[in-house]
XYZ file of C-alpha atoms in Angstrom:
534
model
C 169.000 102.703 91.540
C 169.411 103.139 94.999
C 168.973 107.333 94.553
C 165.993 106.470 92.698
C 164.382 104.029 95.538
C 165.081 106.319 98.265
C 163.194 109.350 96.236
C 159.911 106.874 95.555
C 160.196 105.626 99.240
C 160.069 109.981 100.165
C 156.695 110.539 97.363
C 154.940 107.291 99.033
C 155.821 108.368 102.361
C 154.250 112.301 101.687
C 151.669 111.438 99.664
C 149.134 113.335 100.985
C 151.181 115.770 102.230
C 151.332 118.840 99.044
C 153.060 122.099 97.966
C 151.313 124.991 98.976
C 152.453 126.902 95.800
C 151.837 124.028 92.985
C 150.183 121.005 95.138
C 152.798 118.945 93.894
C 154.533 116.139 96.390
C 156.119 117.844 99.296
C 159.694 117.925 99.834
C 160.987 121.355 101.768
C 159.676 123.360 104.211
C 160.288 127.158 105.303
C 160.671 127.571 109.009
C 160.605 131.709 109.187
C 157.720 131.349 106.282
C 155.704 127.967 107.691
C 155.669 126.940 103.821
C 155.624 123.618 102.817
C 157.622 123.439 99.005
C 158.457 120.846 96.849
C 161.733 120.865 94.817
C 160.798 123.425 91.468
C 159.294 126.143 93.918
C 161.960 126.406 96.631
C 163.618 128.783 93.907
C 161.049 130.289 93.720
C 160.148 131.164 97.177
C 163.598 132.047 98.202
C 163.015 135.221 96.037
C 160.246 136.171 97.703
C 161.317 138.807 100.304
C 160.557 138.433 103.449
C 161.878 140.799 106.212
C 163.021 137.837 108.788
C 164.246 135.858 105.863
C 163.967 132.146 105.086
C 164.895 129.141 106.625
C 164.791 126.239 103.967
C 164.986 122.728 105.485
C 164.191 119.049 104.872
C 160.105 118.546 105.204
C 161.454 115.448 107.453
C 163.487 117.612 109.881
C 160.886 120.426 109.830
C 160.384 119.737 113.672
C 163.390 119.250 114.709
C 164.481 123.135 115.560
C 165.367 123.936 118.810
C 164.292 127.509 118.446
C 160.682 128.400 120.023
C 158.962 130.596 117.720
C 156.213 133.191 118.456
C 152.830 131.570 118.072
C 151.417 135.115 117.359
C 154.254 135.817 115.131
C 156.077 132.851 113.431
C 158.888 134.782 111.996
C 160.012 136.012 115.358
C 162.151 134.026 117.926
C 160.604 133.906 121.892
C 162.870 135.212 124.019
C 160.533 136.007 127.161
C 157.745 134.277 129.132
C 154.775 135.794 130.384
C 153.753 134.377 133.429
C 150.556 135.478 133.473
C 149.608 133.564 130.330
C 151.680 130.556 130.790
C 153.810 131.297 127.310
C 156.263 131.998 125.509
C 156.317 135.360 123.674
C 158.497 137.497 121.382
C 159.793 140.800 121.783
C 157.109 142.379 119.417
C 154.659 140.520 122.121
C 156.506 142.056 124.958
C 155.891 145.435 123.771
C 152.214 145.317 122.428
C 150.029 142.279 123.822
C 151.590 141.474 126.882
C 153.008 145.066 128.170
C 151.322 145.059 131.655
C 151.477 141.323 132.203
C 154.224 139.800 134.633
C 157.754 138.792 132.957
C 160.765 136.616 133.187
C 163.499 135.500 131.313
C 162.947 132.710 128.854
C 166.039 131.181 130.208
C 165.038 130.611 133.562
C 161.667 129.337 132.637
C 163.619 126.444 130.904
C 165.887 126.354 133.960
C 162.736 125.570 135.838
C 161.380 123.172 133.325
C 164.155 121.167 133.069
C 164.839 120.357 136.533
C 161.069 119.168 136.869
C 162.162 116.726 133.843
C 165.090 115.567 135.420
C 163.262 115.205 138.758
C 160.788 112.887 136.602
C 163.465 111.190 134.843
C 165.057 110.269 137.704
C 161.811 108.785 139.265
C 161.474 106.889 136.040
C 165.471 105.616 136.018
C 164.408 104.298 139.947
C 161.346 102.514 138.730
C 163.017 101.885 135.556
C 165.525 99.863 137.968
C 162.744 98.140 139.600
C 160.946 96.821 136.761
C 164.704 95.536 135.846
C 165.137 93.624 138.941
C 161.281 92.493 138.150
C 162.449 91.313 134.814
C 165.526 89.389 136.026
C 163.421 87.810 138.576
C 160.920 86.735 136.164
C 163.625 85.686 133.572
C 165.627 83.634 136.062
C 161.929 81.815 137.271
C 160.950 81.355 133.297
C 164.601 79.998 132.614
C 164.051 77.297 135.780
C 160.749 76.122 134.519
C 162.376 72.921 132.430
C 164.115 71.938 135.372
C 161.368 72.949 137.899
C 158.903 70.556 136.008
C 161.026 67.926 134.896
C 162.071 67.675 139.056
C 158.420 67.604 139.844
C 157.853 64.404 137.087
C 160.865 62.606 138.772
C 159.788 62.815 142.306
C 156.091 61.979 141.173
C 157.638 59.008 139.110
C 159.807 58.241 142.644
C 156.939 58.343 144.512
C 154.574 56.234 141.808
C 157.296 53.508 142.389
C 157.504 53.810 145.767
C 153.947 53.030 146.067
C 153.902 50.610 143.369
C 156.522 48.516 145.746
C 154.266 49.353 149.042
C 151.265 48.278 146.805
C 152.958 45.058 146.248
C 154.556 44.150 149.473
C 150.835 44.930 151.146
C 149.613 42.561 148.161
C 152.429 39.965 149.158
C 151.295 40.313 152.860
C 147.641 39.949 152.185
C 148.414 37.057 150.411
C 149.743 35.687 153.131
C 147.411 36.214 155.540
C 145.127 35.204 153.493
C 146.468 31.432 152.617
C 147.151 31.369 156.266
C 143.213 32.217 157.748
C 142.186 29.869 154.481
C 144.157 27.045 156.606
C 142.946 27.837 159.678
C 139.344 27.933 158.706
C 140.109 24.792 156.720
C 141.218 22.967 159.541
C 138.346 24.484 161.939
C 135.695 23.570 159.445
C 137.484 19.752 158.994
C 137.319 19.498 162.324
C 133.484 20.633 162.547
C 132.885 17.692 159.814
C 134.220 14.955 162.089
C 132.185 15.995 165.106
C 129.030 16.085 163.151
C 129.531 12.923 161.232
C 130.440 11.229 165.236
C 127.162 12.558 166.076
C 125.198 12.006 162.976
C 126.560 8.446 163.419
C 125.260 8.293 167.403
C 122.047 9.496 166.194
C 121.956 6.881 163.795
C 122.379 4.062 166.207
C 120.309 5.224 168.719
C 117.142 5.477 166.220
C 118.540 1.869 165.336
C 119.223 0.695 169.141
C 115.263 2.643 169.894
C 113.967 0.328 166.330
C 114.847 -2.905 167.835
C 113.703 -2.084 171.625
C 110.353 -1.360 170.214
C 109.667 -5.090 170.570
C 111.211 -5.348 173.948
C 109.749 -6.513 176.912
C 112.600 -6.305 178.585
C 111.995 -3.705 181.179
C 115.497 -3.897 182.528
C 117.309 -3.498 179.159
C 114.610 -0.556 178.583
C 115.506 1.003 182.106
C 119.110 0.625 181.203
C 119.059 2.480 177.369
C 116.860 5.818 178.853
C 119.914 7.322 180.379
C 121.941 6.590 177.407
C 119.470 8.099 175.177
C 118.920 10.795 177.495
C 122.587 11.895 177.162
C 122.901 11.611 173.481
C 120.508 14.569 172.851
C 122.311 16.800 175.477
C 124.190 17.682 172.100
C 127.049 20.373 173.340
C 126.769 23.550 171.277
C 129.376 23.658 168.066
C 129.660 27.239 167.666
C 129.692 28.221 163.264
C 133.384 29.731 161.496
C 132.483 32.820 159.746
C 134.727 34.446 157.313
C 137.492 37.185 158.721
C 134.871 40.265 159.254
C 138.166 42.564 157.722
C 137.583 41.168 154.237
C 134.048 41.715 154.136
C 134.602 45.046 153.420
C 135.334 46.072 150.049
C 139.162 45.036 148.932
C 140.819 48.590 147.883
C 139.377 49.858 151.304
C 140.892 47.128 153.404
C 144.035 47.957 150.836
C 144.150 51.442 151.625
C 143.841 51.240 155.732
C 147.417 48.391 155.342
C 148.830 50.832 152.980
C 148.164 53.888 155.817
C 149.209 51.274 158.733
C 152.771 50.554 157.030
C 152.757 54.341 156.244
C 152.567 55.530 159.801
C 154.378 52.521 161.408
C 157.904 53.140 160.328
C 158.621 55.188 162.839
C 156.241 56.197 165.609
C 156.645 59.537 167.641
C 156.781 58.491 171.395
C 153.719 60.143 173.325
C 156.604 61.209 176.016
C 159.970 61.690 174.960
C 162.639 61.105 177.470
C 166.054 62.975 178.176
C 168.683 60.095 177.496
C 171.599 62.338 178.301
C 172.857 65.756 179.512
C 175.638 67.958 178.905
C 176.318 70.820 180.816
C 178.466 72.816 178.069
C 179.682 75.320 180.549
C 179.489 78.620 178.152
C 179.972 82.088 179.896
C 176.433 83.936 180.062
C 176.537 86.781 177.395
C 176.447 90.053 178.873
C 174.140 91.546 176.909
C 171.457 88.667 176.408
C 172.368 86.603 179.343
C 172.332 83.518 176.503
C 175.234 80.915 176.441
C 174.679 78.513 173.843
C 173.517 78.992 170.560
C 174.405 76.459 167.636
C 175.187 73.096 167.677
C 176.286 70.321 164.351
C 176.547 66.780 164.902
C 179.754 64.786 163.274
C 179.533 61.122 161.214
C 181.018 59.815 164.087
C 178.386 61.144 166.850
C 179.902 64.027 168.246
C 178.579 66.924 168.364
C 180.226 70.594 168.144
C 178.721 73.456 170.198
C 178.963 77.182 170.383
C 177.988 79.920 172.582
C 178.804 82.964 174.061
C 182.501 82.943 174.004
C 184.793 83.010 171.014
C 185.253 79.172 170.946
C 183.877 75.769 169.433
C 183.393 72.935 171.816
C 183.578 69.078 170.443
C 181.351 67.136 173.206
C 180.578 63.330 172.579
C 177.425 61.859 173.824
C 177.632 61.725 177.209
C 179.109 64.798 177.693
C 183.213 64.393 177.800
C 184.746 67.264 176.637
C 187.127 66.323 173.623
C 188.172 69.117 171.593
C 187.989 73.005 171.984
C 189.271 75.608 169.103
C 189.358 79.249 169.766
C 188.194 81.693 167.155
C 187.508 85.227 166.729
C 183.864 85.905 167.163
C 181.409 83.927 169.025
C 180.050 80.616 167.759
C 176.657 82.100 166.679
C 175.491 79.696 163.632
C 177.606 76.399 163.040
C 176.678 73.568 160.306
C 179.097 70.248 159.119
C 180.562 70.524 155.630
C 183.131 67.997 154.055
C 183.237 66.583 157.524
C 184.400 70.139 158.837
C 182.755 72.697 161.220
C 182.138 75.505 159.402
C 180.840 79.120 161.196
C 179.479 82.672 160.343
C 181.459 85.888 161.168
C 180.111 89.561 160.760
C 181.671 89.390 157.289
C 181.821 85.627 155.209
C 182.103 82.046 155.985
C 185.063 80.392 157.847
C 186.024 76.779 158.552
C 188.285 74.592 161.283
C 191.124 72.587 159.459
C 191.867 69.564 160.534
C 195.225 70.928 162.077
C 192.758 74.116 164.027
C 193.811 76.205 161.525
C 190.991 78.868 161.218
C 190.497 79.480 156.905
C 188.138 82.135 155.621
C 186.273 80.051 152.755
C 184.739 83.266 150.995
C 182.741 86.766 152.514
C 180.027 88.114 151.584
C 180.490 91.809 151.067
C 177.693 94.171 152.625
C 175.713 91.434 153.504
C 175.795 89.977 157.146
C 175.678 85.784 156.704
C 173.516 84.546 159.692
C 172.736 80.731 159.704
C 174.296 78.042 157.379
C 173.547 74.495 156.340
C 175.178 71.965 153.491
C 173.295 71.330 151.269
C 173.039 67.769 149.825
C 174.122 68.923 146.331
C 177.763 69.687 148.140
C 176.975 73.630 148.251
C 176.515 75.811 150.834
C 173.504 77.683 152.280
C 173.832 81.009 154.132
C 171.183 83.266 155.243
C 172.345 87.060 154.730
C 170.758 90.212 155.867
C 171.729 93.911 154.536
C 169.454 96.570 156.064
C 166.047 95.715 155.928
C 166.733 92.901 153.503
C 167.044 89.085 153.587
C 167.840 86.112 151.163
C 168.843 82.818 151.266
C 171.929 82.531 149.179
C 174.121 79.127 147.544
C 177.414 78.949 147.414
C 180.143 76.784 145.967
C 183.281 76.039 148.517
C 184.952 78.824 146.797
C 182.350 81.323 147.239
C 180.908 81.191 144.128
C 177.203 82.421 143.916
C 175.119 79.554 142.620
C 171.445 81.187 143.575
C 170.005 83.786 145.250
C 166.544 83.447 146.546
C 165.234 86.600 148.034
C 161.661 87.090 146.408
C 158.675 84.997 145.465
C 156.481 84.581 141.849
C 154.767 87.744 142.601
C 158.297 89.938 143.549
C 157.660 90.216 147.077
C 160.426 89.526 149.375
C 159.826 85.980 151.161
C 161.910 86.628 154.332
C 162.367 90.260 156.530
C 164.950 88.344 158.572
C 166.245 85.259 157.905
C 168.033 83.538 160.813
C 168.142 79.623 161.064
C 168.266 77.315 158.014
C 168.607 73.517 156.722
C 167.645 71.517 154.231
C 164.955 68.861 153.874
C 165.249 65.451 152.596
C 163.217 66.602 149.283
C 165.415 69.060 148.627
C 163.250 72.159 150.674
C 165.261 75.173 151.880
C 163.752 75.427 155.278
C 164.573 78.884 157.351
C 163.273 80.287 160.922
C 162.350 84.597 159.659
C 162.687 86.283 163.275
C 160.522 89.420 161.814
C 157.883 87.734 160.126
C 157.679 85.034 163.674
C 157.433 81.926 160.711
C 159.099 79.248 159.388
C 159.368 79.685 155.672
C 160.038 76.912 153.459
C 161.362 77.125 149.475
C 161.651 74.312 146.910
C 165.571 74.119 145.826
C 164.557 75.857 142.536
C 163.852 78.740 145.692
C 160.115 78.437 144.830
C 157.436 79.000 147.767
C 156.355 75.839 149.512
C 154.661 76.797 152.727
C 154.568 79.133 155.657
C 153.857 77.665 159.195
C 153.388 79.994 161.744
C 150.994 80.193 164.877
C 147.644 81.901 165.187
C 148.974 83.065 168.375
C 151.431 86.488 167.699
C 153.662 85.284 170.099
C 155.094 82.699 168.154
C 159.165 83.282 167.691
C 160.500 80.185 165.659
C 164.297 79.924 166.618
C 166.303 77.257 165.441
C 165.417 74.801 163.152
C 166.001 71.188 161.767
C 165.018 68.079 159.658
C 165.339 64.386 160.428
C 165.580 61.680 157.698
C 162.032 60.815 157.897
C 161.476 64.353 156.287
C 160.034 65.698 160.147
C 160.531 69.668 160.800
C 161.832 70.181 164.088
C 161.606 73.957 164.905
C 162.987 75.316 168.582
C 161.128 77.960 170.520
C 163.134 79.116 173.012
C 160.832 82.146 174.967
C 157.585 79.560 175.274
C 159.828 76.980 175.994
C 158.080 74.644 173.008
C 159.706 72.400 170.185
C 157.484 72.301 167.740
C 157.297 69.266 164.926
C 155.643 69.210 161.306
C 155.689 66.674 158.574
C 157.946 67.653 155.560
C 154.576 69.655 153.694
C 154.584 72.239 156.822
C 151.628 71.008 159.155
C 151.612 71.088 162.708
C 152.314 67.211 164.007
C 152.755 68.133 167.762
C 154.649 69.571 170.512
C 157.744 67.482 171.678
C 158.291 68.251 175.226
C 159.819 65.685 177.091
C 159.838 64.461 180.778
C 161.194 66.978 182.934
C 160.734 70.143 179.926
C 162.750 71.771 178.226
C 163.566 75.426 179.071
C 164.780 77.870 176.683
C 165.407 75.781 173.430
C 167.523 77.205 170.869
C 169.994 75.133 168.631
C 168.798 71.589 167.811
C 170.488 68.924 165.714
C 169.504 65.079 164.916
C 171.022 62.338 165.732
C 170.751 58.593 164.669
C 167.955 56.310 166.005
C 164.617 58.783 166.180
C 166.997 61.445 168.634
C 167.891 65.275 169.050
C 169.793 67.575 170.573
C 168.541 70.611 172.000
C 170.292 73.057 173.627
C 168.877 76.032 176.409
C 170.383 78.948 175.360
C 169.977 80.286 178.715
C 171.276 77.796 181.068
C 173.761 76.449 178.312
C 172.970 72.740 179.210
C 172.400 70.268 175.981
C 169.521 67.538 176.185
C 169.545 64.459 174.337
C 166.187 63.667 173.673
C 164.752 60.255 172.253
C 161.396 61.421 170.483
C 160.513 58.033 167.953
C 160.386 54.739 168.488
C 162.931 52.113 167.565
């Protein structure tokens, strides 16, 4: 059954393909002959002679010879080129149609054909890899989509209820204020009521008092009443109670401005933020650079550690004491808290202080040079790495376990040229300062695009940068001597600079109560700086 399939598949499939010695169905063909036969007159043909002979194959695999045959002589095999036409020829060719025409070997014409494939192939294997990093790219985005969206529901949800409980304390408030100017204006207007009904009553008697003198001819008792009289209607003003002029407006106006006003009066930025403290860190100038300090990370317990231009980590508190100092084996470049550890860069992975000073290498990273790192609130780690001209922001697990690699954005272009400085916002954006590209570049945690903030001006240089827990992006500037703050979406706020300057700003971490630490790289002195109000 199967044999007999297979042959009815072969008739459908060469239907109109016939014999060309009967017209039946097709089913051979003669290579040296270019004869198509079906399966009665390939007997037949074979005893036809034929001085190159025959060559009898399936009509399927009737194109699948390797040989090149002669286009002016099909029986013959090429075995030259002619140059000057651009073919392949035979020997008969060589010797009749093409005798004065330039030569060469068929072999090396294939030599030279060949290597032009391969050159193409291999252009086509590099794009080939392209479109395959393309592909992953777009696979990894499509396979985050769920989770991108569902994210985006929950902090729209979050943020629905967190208005819904503004909405209602505002609601509470107005209430209140409300019932209380009712009371007032109550009391005002009772108060009104009596004074008029007094007068209304002393108008009353004196028309009754002026009734009864009308009949007097008393002139002393008339003398007498005039200046009483006279006095009554000297009436002092009583000035009207209006209703509150803010609730003549229209309610979900007057609703909106509270809802702004307990919006923007959490936490005020001071118009001049003052220097509380500062610590003179006393880091050796680098040779190179002349800079001294570079990083800094703040503890639970208010201390901060510091490095700079020396292969050590300093542990300052607040006001400046000196309380701990570890050496190490490169200098303290790019530092961040993790597990209540100091953690630090080298040239080749990710190390971190025991609590005994023990220096342990937590994982490298291969090729790729880490820069800045930053905890993430999910208990990961986030490292900046740069290989060549290349850049990404990669997550790792404490055991150096790749968790995500963001390195390009939806349309495959790389987000960052050189990433440097990097945190994490309190929504969950991976924030880092790109040297090359003079921005601040900002990714979703799913490593989506966000926002770019850079200056019009070309001599913007972001250097370090941070986030406070009101969602504010602090980002250090240390050749124009500027700290620049945005609001957690990427616009411009203002410029903190506080009395006295700030010179040089580099590393900058937050502390408690609305302050920061800044460090000069150049002088190596650390500034506390207050910067909202209490």
């Amino acid at each position: 059954c199967t044999k007999v399939f297979m042959m009815a598949s072969r008739d459908e499939a060469q239907h109109f393909v016939e014999c060309d010695l009967c017209q039946q169905p097709v089913s051979f063909f003669c290579r040296r002959c270019g004869v198509n036969l079906c399966d009665p007159c390939v007997p037949i043909h074979l005893r036809v002679k034929s001085k190159n002979g025959h060559d009898i194959v399936d009509y399927t695999s009737k194109d699948d010879d390797d040989t090149c045959h002669c286009d002016s002589h099909p029986q013959n095999d090429c075995s030259a080129y002619c140059k000057t036409c651009d073919a392949p020829i035979c020997m008969l060719c060589v010797s009749i149609k093409h005798k004065s025409h330039e030569m060469s070997e068929l072999s090396d014409k294939i030599e030279e054909l060949l290597k032009i494939i391969a050159k193409e192939n291999d252009q086509l294997q590099s794009s080939k890899h392209e479109l395959e990093r393309i592909l992953d790219h777009t696979m990894k985005m499509l396979s985050s989509i769920p989770l991108f969206y569902k994210q985006r529901k929950d902090e729209v949800t979050a943020r629905g209820e967190e208005w819904h409980k503004q909405i209602e304390e505002t609601v509470k408030k107005l209430h209140q204020e409300l019932d209380d100017m009712r009371k007032e204006h109550e009391a005002v207007l009772q108060k009104q009521k009596r004074e008029f009904e007094e007068k209304i009553g002393k108008v009353n008697e004196m028309n009754a008092k002026t009734t009864k003198l009308q009949k007097s001819k008393n002139v002393t008792e008339l003398k007498t009443f005039v200046p009483v009289i006279e006095k009554q209607t000297n009436f002092s003003e009583v000035s009207q109670y209006s209703f509150p002029k803010s609730f003549e407006r229209k309610i979900d106006e007057y609703l909106e401005i509270k809802l702004k006003e307990k919006e923007s009066s959490n936490r005020k930025i001071l118009d001049v933020p003052t220097v509380t403290s500062v610590i003179d860190t006393g880091f050796p100038a680098d040779e190179e650079t002349n800079n001294r300090l570079y990083d800094m990370a703040v503890t639970d317990d208010n201390k901060v550690w510091m490095g700079g231009a020396s292969e050590e980590l300093k542990l300052f508190d607040l006001q400046g004491l000196l309380h701990h100092t570890v050496r190490i084996t490169t200098e303290g470049m790019y530092l961040c808290l993790y597990n209540k550890q100091v953690v630090y860069t080298t040239l080749k992975g990710v190390k971190m202080i025991s609590d005994t000073d023990t220096v342990v290498t937590m994982f490298t990273t291969g090729d790729w040079k880490p820069c800045g790192v930053t905890s993430a609130a999910s208990g990961d780690l986030l490292v900046c790495l740069r290989k060549d001209d290349q850049s990404k922001v990669v997550r790792y697990s404490s055991t150096g376990t790749v968790l995500q690699e963001i390195q390009y954005d939806s349309q495959c272009q790389p987000l960052y040229k050189q990433a440097v400085y990097i945190t994490e916002n309190v929504n969950g954006d991976i924030i880092v300062t790109d040297w090359v590209k003079k921005a601040v570049i900002a990714v979703d945690r799913l490593g989506i695009f966000r926002y770019s903030y850079s200056e019009k001006d070309s001599n913007f240089k972001p250097s370090s940068v941070a986030t406070d827990f009101v969602g504010h992006v602090i980002v250090t500037e240390f050749p124009r001597n500027k700290i620049h703050l945005l609001d957690r979406d990427g616009r411009f706020l203002r410029y903190i600079i506080p009395e006295g300057g700030i010179k040089d700003p580099r590393g900058v971490c937050i502390l408690d109560d609305g302050e920061m630490m800044v460090g000069e790289c150049v002088t190596g002195i650390v500034k506390r700086i207050k910067y909202l109000e209490e």
